[in-house]
């Protein structure tokens, strides 16, 4: 019947809108993350061996936006702020949005096969950004691999 078709079309459009906005948020977050140095150790020394690199995750006392390298985003979770608020500890891409959650995972990977996580430090890091919205069952995810040579 016509009423059910109209309702299904509206639901499809809403879902599509959430996915499009999630893609915009994910891309902006990835762009922000990739502006940071590959590793904090580059702030004070020349990197020769993978063992010269630091562990993934923020250092003691570090928080967004005061991160000093890309892997400080590891484990970060950001949520849409309350309407009208622009708190500095939430990335600007989430300001003015409603119901979005961004989760970031940064991990060392095998440089020859970036689909394989490395339990030791390497010259390759995979960044995974996942965006969810409380009003949609679908999530949006993007990945990027950064290498240091």
PDB file of C-alpha atoms in Angstrom:
ATOM      1  CA  UNK A   1       0.000   0.000   0.000  1.00  0.00           C
ATOM      2  CA  UNK A   2       1.049   3.582  -0.623  1.00  0.00           C
ATOM      3  CA  UNK A   3       1.489   4.594   3.038  1.00  0.00           C
ATOM      4  CA  UNK A   4       3.913   1.715   3.741  1.00  0.00           C
ATOM      5  CA  UNK A   5       5.933   2.514   0.601  1.00  0.00           C
ATOM      6  CA  UNK A   6       6.177   6.164   1.626  1.00  0.00           C
ATOM      7  CA  UNK A   7       7.325   5.194   5.138  1.00  0.00           C
ATOM      8  CA  UNK A   8       9.937   2.759   3.771  1.00  0.00           C
ATOM      9  CA  UNK A   9      11.237   5.441   1.372  1.00  0.00           C
ATOM     10  CA  UNK A  10      11.561   7.958   4.209  1.00  0.00           C
ATOM     11  CA  UNK A  11      13.441   5.415   6.344  1.00  0.00           C
ATOM     12  CA  UNK A  12      15.784   4.658   3.426  1.00  0.00           C
ATOM     13  CA  UNK A  13      16.501   8.365   2.923  1.00  0.00           C
ATOM     14  CA  UNK A  14      17.196   8.872   6.634  1.00  0.00           C
ATOM     15  CA  UNK A  15      19.578   5.907   6.701  1.00  0.00           C
ATOM     16  CA  UNK A  16      21.284   7.182   3.568  1.00  0.00           C
ATOM     17  CA  UNK A  17      21.681  10.629   5.178  1.00  0.00           C
ATOM     18  CA  UNK A  18      23.282   9.109   8.283  1.00  0.00           C
ATOM     19  CA  UNK A  19      25.699   7.066   6.163  1.00  0.00           C
ATOM     20  CA  UNK A  20      26.650  10.112   4.079  1.00  0.00           C
ATOM     21  CA  UNK A  21      27.243  12.192   7.206  1.00  0.00           C
ATOM     22  CA  UNK A  22      29.217   9.300   8.747  1.00  0.00           C
ATOM     23  CA  UNK A  23      31.440   9.192   5.655  1.00  0.00           C
ATOM     24  CA  UNK A  24      32.066  12.945   5.914  1.00  0.00           C
ATOM     25  CA  UNK A  25      32.915  12.638   9.616  1.00  0.00           C
ATOM     26  CA  UNK A  26      35.195   9.615   9.057  1.00  0.00           C
ATOM     27  CA  UNK A  27      37.107  11.305   6.236  1.00  0.00           C
ATOM     28  CA  UNK A  28      37.559  14.514   8.249  1.00  0.00           C
ATOM     29  CA  UNK A  29      38.783  12.532  11.277  1.00  0.00           C
ATOM     30  CA  UNK A  30      41.229  10.576   9.128  1.00  0.00           C
ATOM     31  CA  UNK A  31      42.490  13.794   7.531  1.00  0.00           C
ATOM     32  CA  UNK A  32      43.001  15.273  11.015  1.00  0.00           C
ATOM     33  CA  UNK A  33      44.829  12.188  12.300  1.00  0.00           C
ATOM     34  CA  UNK A  34      47.151  12.101   9.289  1.00  0.00           C
ATOM     35  CA  UNK A  35      48.348  15.661   9.966  1.00  0.00           C
ATOM     36  CA  UNK A  36      50.146  14.374  13.077  1.00  0.00           C
ATOM     37  CA  UNK A  37      53.682  12.963  13.057  1.00  0.00           C
ATOM     38  CA  UNK A  38      54.100   9.238  12.483  1.00  0.00           C
ATOM     39  CA  UNK A  39      55.535   8.779  15.968  1.00  0.00           C
ATOM     40  CA  UNK A  40      56.262  10.904  19.032  1.00  0.00           C
ATOM     41  CA  UNK A  41      59.894   9.759  19.024  1.00  0.00           C
ATOM     42  CA  UNK A  42      60.390  11.895  15.907  1.00  0.00           C
ATOM     43  CA  UNK A  43      59.984  14.938  18.162  1.00  0.00           C
ATOM     44  CA  UNK A  44      63.326  14.276  19.846  1.00  0.00           C
ATOM     45  CA  UNK A  45      65.416  11.776  17.858  1.00  0.00           C
ATOM     46  CA  UNK A  46      66.139  10.185  14.523  1.00  0.00           C
ATOM     47  CA  UNK A  47      64.423   6.845  14.036  1.00  0.00           C
ATOM     48  CA  UNK A  48      66.673   4.043  12.819  1.00  0.00           C
ATOM     49  CA  UNK A  49      65.060   0.856  14.137  1.00  0.00           C
ATOM     50  CA  UNK A  50      61.431  -0.040  14.797  1.00  0.00           C
ATOM     51  CA  UNK A  51      62.357  -0.442  18.458  1.00  0.00           C
ATOM     52  CA  UNK A  52      63.030   3.338  18.493  1.00  0.00           C
ATOM     53  CA  UNK A  53      59.291   3.931  18.037  1.00  0.00           C
ATOM     54  CA  UNK A  54      56.825   4.456  20.880  1.00  0.00           C
ATOM     55  CA  UNK A  55      53.841   2.297  21.814  1.00  0.00           C
ATOM     56  CA  UNK A  56      50.455   3.148  20.314  1.00  0.00           C
ATOM     57  CA  UNK A  57      48.232   5.287  22.497  1.00  0.00           C
ATOM     58  CA  UNK A  58      48.426   8.652  24.206  1.00  0.00           C
ATOM     59  CA  UNK A  59      51.261   9.353  26.589  1.00  0.00           C
ATOM     60  CA  UNK A  60      50.712  10.239  30.208  1.00  0.00           C
ATOM     61  CA  UNK A  61      48.634  13.398  30.462  1.00  0.00           C
ATOM     62  CA  UNK A  62      47.985  13.661  26.723  1.00  0.00           C
ATOM     63  CA  UNK A  63      44.490  14.343  25.465  1.00  0.00           C
ATOM     64  CA  UNK A  64      42.861  15.664  22.320  1.00  0.00           C
ATOM     65  CA  UNK A  65      43.703  18.195  20.869  1.00  0.00           C
ATOM     66  CA  UNK A  66      47.134  18.014  22.545  1.00  0.00           C
ATOM     67  CA  UNK A  67      48.266  14.782  20.897  1.00  0.00           C
ATOM     68  CA  UNK A  68      51.815  14.826  19.506  1.00  0.00           C
ATOM     69  CA  UNK A  69      51.584  11.917  17.069  1.00  0.00           C
ATOM     70  CA  UNK A  70      49.035   9.938  15.094  1.00  0.00           C
ATOM     71  CA  UNK A  71      48.985   6.868  17.329  1.00  0.00           C
ATOM     72  CA  UNK A  72      47.842   8.978  20.299  1.00  0.00           C
ATOM     73  CA  UNK A  73      44.393   8.563  18.748  1.00  0.00           C
ATOM     74  CA  UNK A  74      44.542   4.808  19.517  1.00  0.00           C
ATOM     75  CA  UNK A  75      41.506   3.925  21.620  1.00  0.00           C
ATOM     76  CA  UNK A  76      39.988   7.406  21.324  1.00  0.00           C
ATOM     77  CA  UNK A  77      36.199   7.692  21.441  1.00  0.00           C
ATOM     78  CA  UNK A  78      34.532  10.975  20.554  1.00  0.00           C
ATOM     79  CA  UNK A  79      30.794  11.704  20.763  1.00  0.00           C
ATOM     80  CA  UNK A  80      28.623  14.472  19.350  1.00  0.00           C
ATOM     81  CA  UNK A  81      28.510  17.274  21.920  1.00  0.00           C
ATOM     82  CA  UNK A  82      25.230  18.673  23.237  1.00  0.00           C
ATOM     83  CA  UNK A  83      23.517  21.004  20.778  1.00  0.00           C
ATOM     84  CA  UNK A  84      25.152  24.406  20.515  1.00  0.00           C
ATOM     85  CA  UNK A  85      28.335  23.409  22.343  1.00  0.00           C
ATOM     86  CA  UNK A  86      31.843  23.392  20.826  1.00  0.00           C
ATOM     87  CA  UNK A  87      34.108  21.802  23.445  1.00  0.00           C
ATOM     88  CA  UNK A  88      37.795  21.749  22.512  1.00  0.00           C
ATOM     89  CA  UNK A  89      38.212  18.102  23.610  1.00  0.00           C
ATOM     90  CA  UNK A  90      35.853  16.996  20.812  1.00  0.00           C
ATOM     91  CA  UNK A  91      36.983  17.264  17.171  1.00  0.00           C
ATOM     92  CA  UNK A  92      35.258  20.148  15.363  1.00  0.00           C
ATOM     93  CA  UNK A  93      33.830  17.778  12.738  1.00  0.00           C
ATOM     94  CA  UNK A  94      31.405  16.536  15.425  1.00  0.00           C
ATOM     95  CA  UNK A  95      30.235  19.995  16.458  1.00  0.00           C
ATOM     96  CA  UNK A  96      26.660  20.531  15.341  1.00  0.00           C
ATOM     97  CA  UNK A  97      25.973  16.815  14.833  1.00  0.00           C
ATOM     98  CA  UNK A  98      23.641  14.622  16.836  1.00  0.00           C
ATOM     99  CA  UNK A  99      24.069  11.047  17.972  1.00  0.00           C
ATOM    100  CA  UNK A 100      27.436  10.285  16.365  1.00  0.00           C
ATOM    101  CA  UNK A 101      30.248   8.304  17.980  1.00  0.00           C
ATOM    102  CA  UNK A 102      33.724   8.038  16.459  1.00  0.00           C
ATOM    103  CA  UNK A 103      36.092   5.258  17.538  1.00  0.00           C
ATOM    104  CA  UNK A 104      39.735   5.196  16.470  1.00  0.00           C
ATOM    105  CA  UNK A 105      42.141   2.278  16.457  1.00  0.00           C
ATOM    106  CA  UNK A 106      45.811   2.727  15.543  1.00  0.00           C
ATOM    107  CA  UNK A 107      48.052  -0.322  15.493  1.00  0.00           C
ATOM    108  CA  UNK A 108      51.352  -1.493  14.110  1.00  0.00           C
ATOM    109  CA  UNK A 109      50.985  -3.780  11.105  1.00  0.00           C
ATOM    110  CA  UNK A 110      53.207  -5.947   8.951  1.00  0.00           C
ATOM    111  CA  UNK A 111      54.649  -3.579   6.306  1.00  0.00           C
ATOM    112  CA  UNK A 112      54.498  -6.356   3.692  1.00  0.00           C
ATOM    113  CA  UNK A 113      50.876  -7.187   4.512  1.00  0.00           C
ATOM    114  CA  UNK A 114      49.062  -4.330   6.288  1.00  0.00           C
ATOM    115  CA  UNK A 115      46.060  -6.574   6.915  1.00  0.00           C
ATOM    116  CA  UNK A 116      48.132  -8.401   9.528  1.00  0.00           C
ATOM    117  CA  UNK A 117      48.515  -6.769  12.934  1.00  0.00           C
ATOM    118  CA  UNK A 118      52.040  -6.792  14.344  1.00  0.00           C
ATOM    119  CA  UNK A 119      52.585  -7.398  18.047  1.00  0.00           C
ATOM    120  CA  UNK A 120      55.931  -5.653  17.769  1.00  0.00           C
ATOM    121  CA  UNK A 121      56.741  -2.164  16.484  1.00  0.00           C
ATOM    122  CA  UNK A 122      57.163  -1.746  12.740  1.00  0.00           C
ATOM    123  CA  UNK A 123      57.506   1.096  10.275  1.00  0.00           C
ATOM    124  CA  UNK A 124      53.819   0.745   9.331  1.00  0.00           C
ATOM    125  CA  UNK A 125      50.708   1.793  11.278  1.00  0.00           C
ATOM    126  CA  UNK A 126      47.092   1.161  10.313  1.00  0.00           C
ATOM    127  CA  UNK A 127      44.518   3.769  11.325  1.00  0.00           C
ATOM    128  CA  UNK A 128      40.909   2.606  11.506  1.00  0.00           C
ATOM    129  CA  UNK A 129      38.106   5.129  12.021  1.00  0.00           C
ATOM    130  CA  UNK A 130      34.600   3.816  12.762  1.00  0.00           C
ATOM    131  CA  UNK A 131      31.577   6.121  12.878  1.00  0.00           C
ATOM    132  CA  UNK A 132      28.245   5.096  14.376  1.00  0.00           C
ATOM    133  CA  UNK A 133      24.987   6.961  14.840  1.00  0.00           C
ATOM    134  CA  UNK A 134      22.478   6.128  17.551  1.00  0.00           C
ATOM    135  CA  UNK A 135      19.617   6.627  15.068  1.00  0.00           C
ATOM    136  CA  UNK A 136      20.967   4.123  12.508  1.00  0.00           C
ATOM    137  CA  UNK A 137      21.965   0.472  12.698  1.00  0.00           C
ATOM    138  CA  UNK A 138      24.684   0.926  10.077  1.00  0.00           C
ATOM    139  CA  UNK A 139      28.262   1.902  10.802  1.00  0.00           C
ATOM    140  CA  UNK A 140      30.828   3.449   8.513  1.00  0.00           C
ATOM    141  CA  UNK A 141      34.511   2.541   8.635  1.00  0.00           C
ATOM    142  CA  UNK A 142      37.644   3.648   6.794  1.00  0.00           C
ATOM    143  CA  UNK A 143      41.267   2.576   7.085  1.00  0.00           C
ATOM    144  CA  UNK A 144      44.594   4.050   6.102  1.00  0.00           C
ATOM    145  CA  UNK A 145      48.101   2.649   6.388  1.00  0.00           C
ATOM    146  CA  UNK A 146      50.960   5.063   7.037  1.00  0.00           C
ATOM    147  CA  UNK A 147      54.585   4.031   6.660  1.00  0.00           C
ATOM    148  CA  UNK A 148      57.812   5.590   7.851  1.00  0.00           C
ATOM    149  CA  UNK A 149      60.944   4.967   5.801  1.00  0.00           C
TER     150      UNK A 149
END
